[in-house]
Amino acid sequence: MTFKRDKYTKLLAYLICACCDKRHIGKTVLSNLLYFIDFNYYELYQKSLTNEKYFKTKKGIEPEHFKEITEDLVKKDCVFHRKEEYYNTTLNRYYITKIPNVNFNLKELEVINSTIYNLSNFNATEIYKYSCNDMPYKLAGLNDEINYTNAFNRTSEYSAYNILNKDYDFLLKEENKVESMKDEIKRLEASIKDERKKLEYPKRKNKRIMENAFSNTRNVSPVITKSEIKSYY
């Protein structure tokens, strides 16, 4: 498989941008997100998204081109890199400096965003433990390349089909909640409109009374005329 450098670069930049607010995400989590995106896509569509090679090491999953691509992004001033203390460890943190111009199709975005949604809250230790139980990783020898075809041997917990189905169910429930909220908002708006009408009616009525009273007072002269003085005497 020929490595898709441009696709990989855009995917990595997209991940860094999407996870910029998560302080626990460094090289380890990003590497695992790349792995699960590629292997989930392979399971679903029988091809890798980036054709990256992933290796099983003592530290976990190691993508072949991660260091090369991140260094290139830093040189091009698209990404800023620094080491940060996070509790009892030091993370390689990456920050986007230019909004990535990505052109993923709907199938690709579905897999990418599903992986981010389900796994980006894991810290380095948690995602390492999670990936160790994924069948492609388990079947690989130490320091060997992880075989894409073993994605078809996954357990139900790791199957991309099951994960996406759960996401669909969740999104459907959220969509129903939104529709329900919209109906409730419409009901409240109608209720508020009725209450405003009730409050405005006495105001209009009082305004008419005041206008009538004012028009009547204009016909009465507040000044005593000479004839009225004479008649008085």
Short mmCIF file of C-alpha atoms in Angstrom, two decimals, residues 6-20 73 77-79 95-104 109 112 116:
data_model
loop_
_atom_site.label_atom_id
_atom_site.label_comp_id
_atom_site.label_asym_id
_atom_site.label_seq_id
_atom_site.Cartn_x
_atom_site.Cartn_y
_atom_site.Cartn_z
CA ASP A 6 -1.44 14.38 1.98
CA LYS A 7 -4.43 12.54 3.49
CA TYR A 8 -2.42 11.63 6.60
CA THR A 9 -1.25 15.24 7.04
CA LYS A 10 -4.78 16.57 6.77
CA LEU A 11 -6.10 13.92 9.15
CA LEU A 12 -3.46 14.67 11.76
CA ALA A 13 -4.09 18.42 11.50
CA TYR A 14 -7.84 17.77 11.80
CA LEU A 15 -7.33 15.66 14.95
CA ILE A 16 -5.12 18.31 16.56
CA CYS A 17 -7.70 20.98 15.76
CA ALA A 18 -10.66 18.88 16.97
CA CYS A 19 -8.93 17.98 20.27
CA CYS A 20 -7.30 21.34 21.00
CA LEU A 73 3.71 20.72 10.12
CA ASP A 77 4.09 26.90 10.92
CA CYS A 78 0.81 24.97 10.73
CA VAL A 79 1.29 23.41 14.17
CA TYR A 95 -1.59 23.23 18.86
CA ILE A 96 -3.02 24.18 15.50
CA THR A 97 -1.89 27.60 14.21
CA LYS A 98 -3.69 27.48 10.86
CA ILE A 99 -7.18 26.10 10.32
CA PRO A 100 -6.68 22.94 8.21
CA ASN A 101 -8.22 22.87 4.76
CA VAL A 102 -9.68 19.36 4.74
CA ASN A 103 -11.78 17.70 2.08
CA PHE A 104 -12.91 14.43 3.66
CA LEU A 109 -15.89 12.05 8.33
CA ILE A 112 -13.14 10.11 11.94
CA ILE A 116 -12.90 11.22 18.16
#
